[in-house]
Each structure stands twice: as C-alpha cells, then as structure tokens.
C-alpha cells in the first residue's frame, strides 16, 4: 500500500462492496484500484459493487475506461457495478470528450446506489428499454 | 623563621610523602582519572613552590587546602566555560576553501562577457550602472529619449547575462539557434520566445536547458501567470491537470470549463508519458485578445508520422481508446498539433473564458 492517507477505501456491506475514491488517482493507482477491487469481489463473493467517485474532479479517458473495465469484469464475475457521485461538470466533460459510457450503470449518490442494488430493479432497466 | 633558613633538601621527602594524601583529597572530588592526576601534579607544584615558606608541621594541611582550592578553581572554570559556551558557537559557516577561486572565475566571466559587448554598449552600461548616471542625462547626450535608453539598457543587460553564463560555463553554443533563444529568455520577451520556439529548443539542447534555468528563474520572479510542469511519469499527469485548474480558476472560469481544461491537460500529458517519456506542460494565462488559458504540451518523443490520422477518432497506437488528441480538441476552443518525426510533438490548445 502507498504510505500516507488511504487513496481509496473498499468496505464490505452485506453482499455488496462499497469503494470510495478519496482523492485524484494517477494511472498506476487507478490500475491498482481496479486490481484490488476485482480481487475483493472474488474473495467476498459480492453481488454488487458501488464505486463512489464524488471526490474526483476529473474523469479523463483513462479513468472512465478503467471504470468501464471494472464494470465489465465484475459483470462477468456475477456482480453488478454502480458508479455513484459523478459531479455534473465531470459528466459534461466525459460527454464532451466523446467517451462511450453506455455499459456503465450509475446512480446519483451512495444512497440511491444502495437502493438500486437492493430493490427489485435487477435487470429492470433492460426490460424497460426493451419495452419502449 | 627557621623554615626560611632551611635548605630545600628536607622539603623534598616531605613532598613525595604528600602524594598519596593529595591524591586522596583530589580523587574524592574529581572522578576522571586523568583530570585528577593533572590536579595532583598542579597541587604538588604549588606546594613545592611555597614549601620553604610554610612551617614544616603545617605542610600537610597546606597541601590539603591547596588541593581543595585547585579542585574548586577547576569547577569554577568548568562552570564559566559552560555558561559561556554559547558565545563561542560561530553560526557563520566558515569560508569554503574555493571562495577565492570562484570569485576570480566569476570576475573573469564578467570580463569576458563585457568584452563581447560593443564599445558603445559597454560605455552606456558602465555610465548607468557604475557611474550612476540616470537615463535622462544619458538620453540628452545621445539625443534620444529616456525610455529608449532604458530599453537599450535592458537589451544590453539581457545580452550581458547570456554572455556571462556562456563565459562562466566556458561553452560555445553548439547551434546558431542557441544565442537567440537564450537572449529571448534573458530579456523575458514572450513574443520573441515564441518566434524562436524557445521551449522546444530547451528540450532539445542540453547546454541551453542548463544555462537557461537561472534566466527562467529570474523571469519567473514577479510572474505568476504561468506554470511549467515537467512530465515524466503518471503522477505528473495529475500534477499538471491540478496546476492548470488552479491557474485557470484565478481567471474566473466556470467550474465546468475548469473541468474541461483539466481533462484536456490530463489527455495531452498522458500522451507525453505514453509516447515520449519526457516533456513538459506549460499553462499560461492570456489577457489578449480576451481572457483565456493556453496550454502547451511539448515532448521530445518520436513524433507523429501522420497528424491528421492521429486526430481522427478511434486512431490509437497504444492500447487505448484513441481519444487522447481528438478528445482534448473537443474540450478546448483552439487546438493545434505540430510534430516532426524524430524530434517531438508540440500540442498547443487554448480555452477562452466565456463572457
């Protein structure tokens, strides 16, 4: 682990993992975070993962891609990933940058994210989309 | 009176017989063996010196008192030493042995630098700096204005700084671009620096990079509308985008624009780390034509063979998204890439503050 205050904390909450990013991460730290999280999903047999990025003021192409990768890997391992706390201007920047984020599930904040995971909404977005 | 008439001979055995006694007295008070022995010797010397004047029966007591006095004067001495010790600490570092040599080298460098100036320039500079003549009287002499003389003096000083650095380094500039670049940096002339592409030259020319650091530092004093972040590793990407955000925030950009700028800086800085390993990101605030922030990312990497292709979405030479350059372009208002194979790439991008 890096010395000093923790950059990321990963907490276990029942069948879910809650990962909070506390400060800006460089690419190496981002990659390590991805590895740690994937490893813990396997170890705790988590069914859902919430990644709180409210503290990040920039999500550039690499960070967005890493989040997408985490989501994909977790999905393949049977866990659902929700990104919460994306700041409005960060969201704007991601769109302006031209990142495709279709595969990322998001919620406004941690509470919403937990409700989302708890509720009977599993797969519902897909069905809703199909019905339309 | 009798003792006064006695010759020294009977005193001698007395003194030697005193030694164990004196040792005991001193030893009881002073524990350090060598110090105690010194004191014993001193006591004996004193006793020996005064023995002829002391009544024989009292010699023993006299020795004891002398020993005590010697010990207490040692203590007094130690105490005084301890109390005054702070006074002897010399906080000024001693002159290093090479001071004179450095001074003479420096003098030589100044002489050589002055020799590079023309007779008229040297005359003007010395008249102003050494003889203390003001610009107005100099202007009267030349039939010009005080402002023009001041500008002239500035140019001469800039020249002198460059020549001094070259002379001190004993170096001859390897290319004919070096001198103009150093002059532009020394004069702090931003427009001229851009004309001669000073930033790129500094990345390429090892000598100029070294010589220019005092010039740049000098220029930076009182200038806080520009930051330069060297880019070598992942961590520098974060540092660059944070510095850009902080600087741009001073100009009153909206939070959204600050995020766009920071994200764009992140992208171009990452390109440097991925492709070139080393480079720099310079962020500078602009006042004209309107408030804005300009980001220049330079590297000495392999260069981009086909800039147009690199600017197309989805084009990527490394395992990425190919969003680096085109993505950054979408975030900024102005965007230009100049690249030369084998020499490196310069990305210049600008964001204007919205009214």
XYZ file of C-alpha atoms in Angstrom:
487
model
C 0.000 0.000 0.000
C 1.106 3.554 -0.510
C 2.117 5.376 2.671
C 0.048 8.265 3.938
C -3.719 8.580 3.930
C -5.608 5.960 2.000
C -6.452 6.934 -1.543
C -9.327 4.501 -1.819
C -11.310 2.581 0.750
C -13.159 -0.598 -0.055
C -15.794 -1.553 2.544
C -17.917 -4.643 2.709
C -21.594 -4.137 3.327
C -23.525 -7.417 3.316
C -23.346 -8.844 -0.178
C -22.064 -5.560 -1.578
C -18.731 -3.793 -1.774
C -18.594 -0.040 -1.436
C -15.459 1.536 -2.879
C -14.874 5.220 -2.234
C -12.185 7.076 -4.100
C -10.959 9.815 -1.782
C -8.566 11.729 -3.967
C -7.301 12.104 -7.522
C -5.596 8.905 -8.658
C -2.847 8.662 -11.217
C -2.917 5.880 -13.806
C -0.867 3.442 -11.766
C -3.011 3.963 -8.687
C -6.135 3.632 -10.812
C -4.940 0.304 -12.180
C -4.069 -0.919 -8.696
C -7.513 0.110 -7.506
C -9.031 -1.929 -10.329
C -6.989 -4.984 -9.360
C -7.788 -4.636 -5.649
C -11.476 -4.266 -6.293
C -11.700 -7.229 -8.675
C -9.773 -9.344 -6.192
C -12.132 -8.402 -3.347
C -15.233 -9.055 -5.425
C -13.990 -12.608 -5.850
C -12.916 -13.045 -2.247
C -16.178 -11.801 -0.713
C -18.399 -13.295 -3.422
C -20.032 -9.889 -3.763
C -23.142 -9.483 -5.834
C -22.920 -5.738 -6.185
C -20.274 -3.065 -6.222
C -20.735 0.646 -5.674
C -17.904 2.938 -6.721
C -18.203 6.416 -5.263
C -16.322 8.935 -7.372
C -17.791 12.085 -5.804
C -14.331 13.239 -4.732
C -12.932 13.176 -8.264
C -12.798 16.452 -10.133
C -11.624 14.849 -13.354
C -12.535 11.597 -15.028
C -10.405 11.510 -18.133
C -10.391 8.846 -20.823
C -8.188 6.511 -18.813
C -10.224 6.760 -15.615
C -13.500 6.328 -17.464
C -12.119 3.350 -19.333
C -10.900 1.806 -16.082
C -14.352 2.178 -14.515
C -15.843 0.562 -17.590
C -13.350 -2.281 -17.397
C -14.158 -2.840 -13.726
C -17.872 -2.933 -14.584
C -17.335 -5.455 -17.350
C -15.074 -7.741 -15.332
C -17.415 -7.588 -12.333
C -20.366 -8.411 -14.569
C -18.552 -11.452 -15.888
C -17.893 -12.456 -12.282
C -21.570 -12.124 -11.417
C -21.537 -8.749 -9.702
C -23.260 -5.577 -10.709
C -21.352 -2.290 -10.628
C -22.938 1.080 -9.956
C -20.932 4.276 -10.284
C -22.251 6.965 -7.967
C -21.434 10.603 -7.319
C -20.275 11.739 -10.744
C -20.156 15.523 -10.493
C -22.215 17.449 -13.059
C -19.212 19.133 -14.677
C -17.328 15.851 -14.739
C -20.285 14.270 -16.511
C -20.236 17.115 -19.023
C -16.515 16.629 -19.613
C -16.926 12.882 -20.181
C -19.589 13.534 -22.799
C -17.544 16.304 -24.438
C -14.533 14.050 -24.533
C -16.587 11.575 -26.541
C -16.366 8.608 -24.191
C -18.993 5.947 -24.640
C -20.367 5.055 -21.242
C -23.399 3.008 -22.209
C -22.264 -0.056 -20.303
C -21.829 1.862 -17.032
C -24.664 1.767 -14.542
C -24.910 4.869 -12.450
C -26.855 6.389 -9.572
C -26.885 9.888 -8.174
C -25.320 9.125 -4.811
C -24.430 6.309 -2.439
C -27.941 6.034 -1.006
C -29.540 5.839 -4.431
C -26.944 3.291 -5.422
C -27.757 1.031 -2.474
C -31.499 1.342 -3.092
C -30.830 0.470 -6.685
C -28.893 -2.668 -5.752
C -31.389 -3.685 -3.034
C -34.534 -3.096 -4.982
C -36.285 -5.465 -7.352
C -34.871 -3.387 -10.168
C -32.394 -6.034 -11.171
C -32.379 -6.079 -14.950
C -35.301 -3.730 -14.953
C -33.537 -1.011 -16.948
C -33.026 -3.562 -19.701
C -36.647 -4.616 -19.712
C -37.832 -1.053 -19.623
C -35.618 -0.260 -22.542
C -36.854 -3.297 -24.455
C -40.497 -2.395 -23.795
C -40.061 1.071 -25.219
C 61.682 31.777 60.603
C 63.518 28.555 60.902
C 61.852 27.150 57.847
C 63.027 30.108 55.825
C 66.620 29.293 56.613
C 66.311 25.599 55.982
C 67.678 24.443 52.652
C 65.348 22.690 50.140
C 66.637 19.231 50.885
C 64.358 18.310 53.809
C 61.303 19.595 51.891
C 61.821 17.093 49.047
C 60.948 13.912 51.005
C 58.039 15.763 52.569
C 56.583 16.465 49.158
C 56.765 12.899 47.948
C 55.172 11.695 51.149
C 52.338 14.121 50.456
C 51.430 12.499 47.146
C 49.026 9.786 48.457
C 47.323 12.360 50.648
C 46.810 14.831 47.801
C 45.657 12.007 45.535
C 43.043 11.019 48.094
C 41.768 14.581 48.524
C 41.561 15.235 44.804
C 40.291 11.757 43.982
C 37.345 12.193 46.364
C 36.195 15.238 44.416
C 37.211 14.526 40.838
C 36.425 11.159 39.348
C 38.027 11.415 36.000
C 41.429 9.783 36.422
C 43.441 11.905 34.006
C 41.959 15.195 35.238
C 42.573 14.130 38.859
C 46.188 13.317 38.080
C 46.649 16.740 36.456
C 45.263 18.400 39.560
C 47.504 16.347 41.815
C 50.514 17.481 39.832
C 49.397 21.086 39.948
C 48.861 20.913 43.708
C 52.280 19.428 44.232
C 53.895 22.096 42.085
C 52.263 24.821 44.133
C 53.133 23.172 47.421
C 56.685 22.711 46.203
C 56.931 26.374 45.293
C 55.730 27.581 48.683
C 57.132 24.773 50.839
C 60.141 26.790 52.059
C 57.809 29.414 53.457
C 55.429 27.002 55.200
C 56.052 25.749 58.682
C 57.048 22.106 58.417
C 54.308 20.749 60.655
C 51.668 22.557 58.664
C 52.805 21.372 55.247
C 50.227 18.583 55.262
C 47.282 20.865 55.970
C 48.667 23.362 53.490
C 48.702 20.669 50.816
C 45.128 19.695 51.604
C 43.888 23.295 51.340
C 45.828 23.824 48.122
C 44.343 20.652 46.642
C 40.828 21.808 47.548
C 41.498 25.210 46.027
C 42.810 23.687 42.821
C 39.727 21.487 42.555
C 37.301 24.332 43.199
C 39.041 26.562 40.714
C 38.649 23.737 38.192
C 34.928 23.650 38.942
C 34.666 27.390 38.641
C 36.478 27.203 35.342
C 34.134 24.470 34.091
C 31.106 26.404 35.207
C 32.272 29.562 33.484
C 33.000 27.557 30.373
C 29.542 26.041 30.407
C 27.855 29.392 30.919
C 29.765 30.993 28.091
C 29.783 28.102 25.729
C 27.011 29.524 23.588
C 29.168 32.564 22.896
C 31.835 30.626 21.122
C 29.451 28.960 18.702
C 30.091 30.527 15.330
C 26.919 30.357 13.335
C 28.509 31.700 10.184
C 29.777 28.850 8.105
C 33.486 29.077 7.547
C 34.598 30.311 4.145
C 34.931 27.309 1.883
C 38.446 26.904 0.537
C 37.351 27.579 -3.029
C 35.886 31.046 -2.390
C 38.761 32.949 -3.905
C 38.936 30.707 -6.923
C 35.208 31.048 -7.577
C 35.400 34.798 -7.173
C 38.244 35.067 -9.668
C 36.424 32.781 -12.119
C 33.355 34.925 -11.802
C 35.363 38.063 -12.353
C 36.922 36.503 -15.423
C 33.497 35.562 -16.748
C 32.179 39.094 -16.273
C 35.244 40.495 -18.013
C 34.823 38.182 -20.971
C 31.102 38.882 -21.117
C 31.749 42.638 -21.110
C 34.283 42.157 -23.867
C 31.537 40.681 -26.053
C 29.591 43.941 -25.939
C 30.344 46.736 -28.367
C 32.302 49.783 -27.206
C 29.166 51.931 -27.194
C 27.089 49.373 -25.305
C 29.785 48.939 -22.705
C 30.128 52.673 -22.297
C 26.378 53.125 -21.836
C 26.085 50.268 -19.356
C 29.015 51.417 -17.232
C 27.866 55.034 -17.271
C 24.499 53.959 -15.915
C 25.375 51.091 -13.573
C 28.791 52.112 -12.266
C 28.872 55.906 -12.525
C 25.220 56.108 -11.573
C 24.138 58.442 -14.379
C 20.391 58.429 -14.891
C 18.717 57.575 -18.162
C 17.588 61.142 -18.824
C 21.055 62.653 -18.834
C 22.295 59.760 -20.956
C 19.412 60.355 -23.332
C 20.355 64.029 -23.602
C 23.866 63.038 -24.554
C 22.645 60.665 -27.242
C 19.866 62.876 -28.497
C 17.238 60.228 -27.680
C 14.607 59.700 -25.009
C 14.909 58.273 -21.513
C 12.559 55.421 -22.392
C 14.628 54.449 -25.394
C 17.794 54.460 -23.314
C 16.115 52.312 -20.658
C 15.019 49.813 -23.310
C 18.509 49.814 -24.734
C 19.966 49.190 -21.273
C 17.544 46.310 -20.787
C 18.692 44.708 -24.014
C 22.337 45.175 -23.086
C 21.766 43.624 -19.648
C 19.980 40.664 -21.225
C 22.920 40.227 -23.592
C 25.398 40.532 -20.727
C 23.562 37.843 -18.726
C 23.733 35.414 -21.628
C 27.392 36.151 -22.344
C 28.217 35.848 -18.665
C 26.570 32.430 -18.402
C 28.341 31.234 -21.529
C 31.698 32.555 -20.289
C 31.218 31.059 -16.840
C 30.408 27.709 -18.388
C 33.285 28.076 -20.819
C 30.940 26.942 -23.524
C 30.399 27.876 -27.106
C 26.763 27.384 -28.195
C 26.525 24.210 -30.302
C 23.912 25.586 -32.713
C 23.237 29.019 -34.117
C 19.785 28.893 -32.552
C 21.163 28.850 -29.005
C 22.105 32.508 -28.715
C 18.770 33.922 -29.988
C 16.852 31.551 -27.697
C 18.924 32.450 -24.637
C 18.632 36.147 -25.475
C 14.860 35.896 -25.767
C 14.691 34.099 -22.412
C 17.076 36.533 -20.769
C 15.104 39.524 -21.973
C 11.871 37.922 -20.837
C 10.367 38.741 -24.234
C 7.450 36.339 -24.649
C 6.724 37.184 -28.267
C 10.350 36.717 -29.254
C 10.478 33.448 -27.270
C 7.591 32.123 -29.295
C 9.155 33.318 -32.553
C 12.317 31.348 -31.920
C 10.337 28.462 -30.347
C 12.396 28.687 -27.176
C 10.512 25.944 -25.313
C 11.277 23.327 -27.956
C 14.881 24.338 -28.212
C 15.319 23.951 -24.460
C 14.008 20.402 -24.640
C 16.441 19.596 -27.428
C 19.584 21.480 -26.473
C 21.224 20.214 -23.334
C 23.516 23.230 -22.939
C 20.708 25.760 -23.262
C 18.496 23.784 -20.895
C 21.219 24.011 -18.290
C 22.148 27.643 -18.887
C 18.597 28.853 -19.110
C 17.491 27.777 -15.649
C 18.810 30.922 -13.885
C 17.371 33.054 -16.688
C 13.982 31.401 -16.381
C 14.005 31.679 -12.620
C 14.779 35.332 -12.945
C 11.909 35.748 -15.390
C 9.563 33.938 -13.079
C 10.066 36.396 -10.266
C 7.002 38.560 -10.193
C 5.374 36.454 -12.881
C 2.747 34.134 -11.586
C 0.562 33.778 -14.639
C 2.466 30.815 -15.973
C 3.355 27.379 -14.655
C 5.547 24.754 -16.203
C 5.184 21.148 -15.109
C 7.815 18.655 -16.244
C 6.162 15.393 -17.278
C 7.952 12.124 -16.660
C 5.517 9.730 -15.017
C 1.872 9.031 -14.200
C 1.921 11.232 -11.138
C 2.927 14.269 -13.197
C -0.291 13.955 -15.203
C -2.300 14.569 -12.052
C 0.043 17.409 -11.021
C -0.304 19.048 -14.440
C -4.070 18.997 -14.516
C -4.318 20.278 -10.952
C -1.894 23.118 -11.696
C -3.848 24.021 -14.826
C -7.105 24.051 -12.929
C -5.689 26.214 -10.146
C -4.195 28.722 -12.541
C -7.291 28.927 -14.726
C -9.510 29.317 -11.669
C -7.828 32.646 -10.996
C -9.195 33.947 -14.268
C -12.738 33.184 -13.211
C -13.542 30.236 -15.460
C -16.731 28.376 -14.611
C -16.433 25.044 -12.793
C -17.476 23.259 -15.948
C -14.795 24.947 -18.037
C -12.192 24.265 -15.352
C -13.061 20.582 -15.507
C -12.861 20.599 -19.300
C -9.436 22.273 -19.169
C -8.173 19.851 -16.510
C -9.438 16.869 -18.507
C -7.801 18.130 -21.713
C -4.495 18.684 -19.892
C -4.789 15.168 -18.500
C -5.149 13.761 -22.014
C -2.215 15.604 -23.579
C 0.015 14.958 -20.546
C -0.794 11.251 -20.786
C 0.254 11.272 -24.425
C 3.655 12.570 -23.320
C 4.053 9.785 -20.733
C 2.895 7.098 -23.171
C 4.827 8.094 -26.272
C 7.681 10.335 -25.342
C 8.574 9.545 -21.736
C 9.683 13.120 -21.114
C 8.296 16.524 -21.844
C 6.583 19.423 -20.222
C 3.214 21.095 -19.950
C 3.180 24.868 -19.774
C -0.016 26.580 -18.703
C -0.243 30.295 -19.220
C -2.951 32.849 -18.669
C -3.802 35.139 -21.556
C -5.214 38.634 -21.373
C -5.397 39.377 -25.070
C -7.342 39.247 -27.281
C -9.523 38.193 -24.365
C -9.086 36.308 -21.109
C -8.164 32.712 -21.634
C -5.744 29.966 -20.792
C -3.216 28.452 -23.138
C -1.757 25.007 -22.624
C 1.382 23.970 -24.457
C 2.449 20.327 -24.195
C 5.878 19.604 -25.611
C 7.822 16.417 -25.824
C 10.962 15.129 -27.448
C 9.416 11.832 -28.387
C 9.417 10.047 -31.734
C 6.894 12.460 -33.223
C 3.649 11.642 -35.010
C 4.000 10.437 -38.586
C 0.503 11.387 -39.669
C -1.018 14.097 -37.520
C -4.317 14.069 -39.393
C -4.687 10.362 -38.791
C -3.841 10.806 -35.107
C -6.550 13.432 -34.845
C -9.166 11.048 -36.148
C -11.369 9.360 -33.574
C -10.513 5.824 -32.753
C -6.972 6.039 -34.052
C -4.655 4.674 -31.462
C -1.107 3.455 -31.483
C -1.209 2.083 -27.993
C -3.706 0.024 -26.126
C -6.106 2.844 -25.526
C -9.136 4.448 -26.978
C -7.547 6.774 -29.439
C -9.331 9.589 -27.725
C -6.290 11.475 -26.469
C -5.831 14.145 -29.128
C -9.298 14.314 -30.708
C -10.871 14.200 -27.246
C -8.748 17.064 -25.976
C -9.567 19.036 -29.118
C -13.269 18.740 -28.382
C -12.749 20.068 -24.859
C -10.825 23.189 -25.884
C -11.589 26.122 -28.164
C -8.391 26.134 -30.174
C -6.161 23.212 -30.855
C -3.015 22.757 -32.920
C -0.530 19.926 -33.237
C 2.948 20.367 -34.657
C 5.048 17.278 -34.936
C 8.283 16.307 -36.556
C 9.430 12.721 -36.814
C 12.363 12.041 -34.568
C 12.170 15.447 -32.907
C 8.938 15.509 -30.976
C 5.466 16.924 -30.788
C 4.029 20.192 -29.581
C 0.332 20.468 -28.799
C -0.962 23.986 -28.284
C -4.515 24.450 -27.085
C -6.461 27.390 -25.801
C -9.683 27.876 -23.928
C -11.278 31.320 -23.859
C -13.311 32.466 -20.944
C -16.939 32.774 -21.849
C -18.469 36.167 -21.305
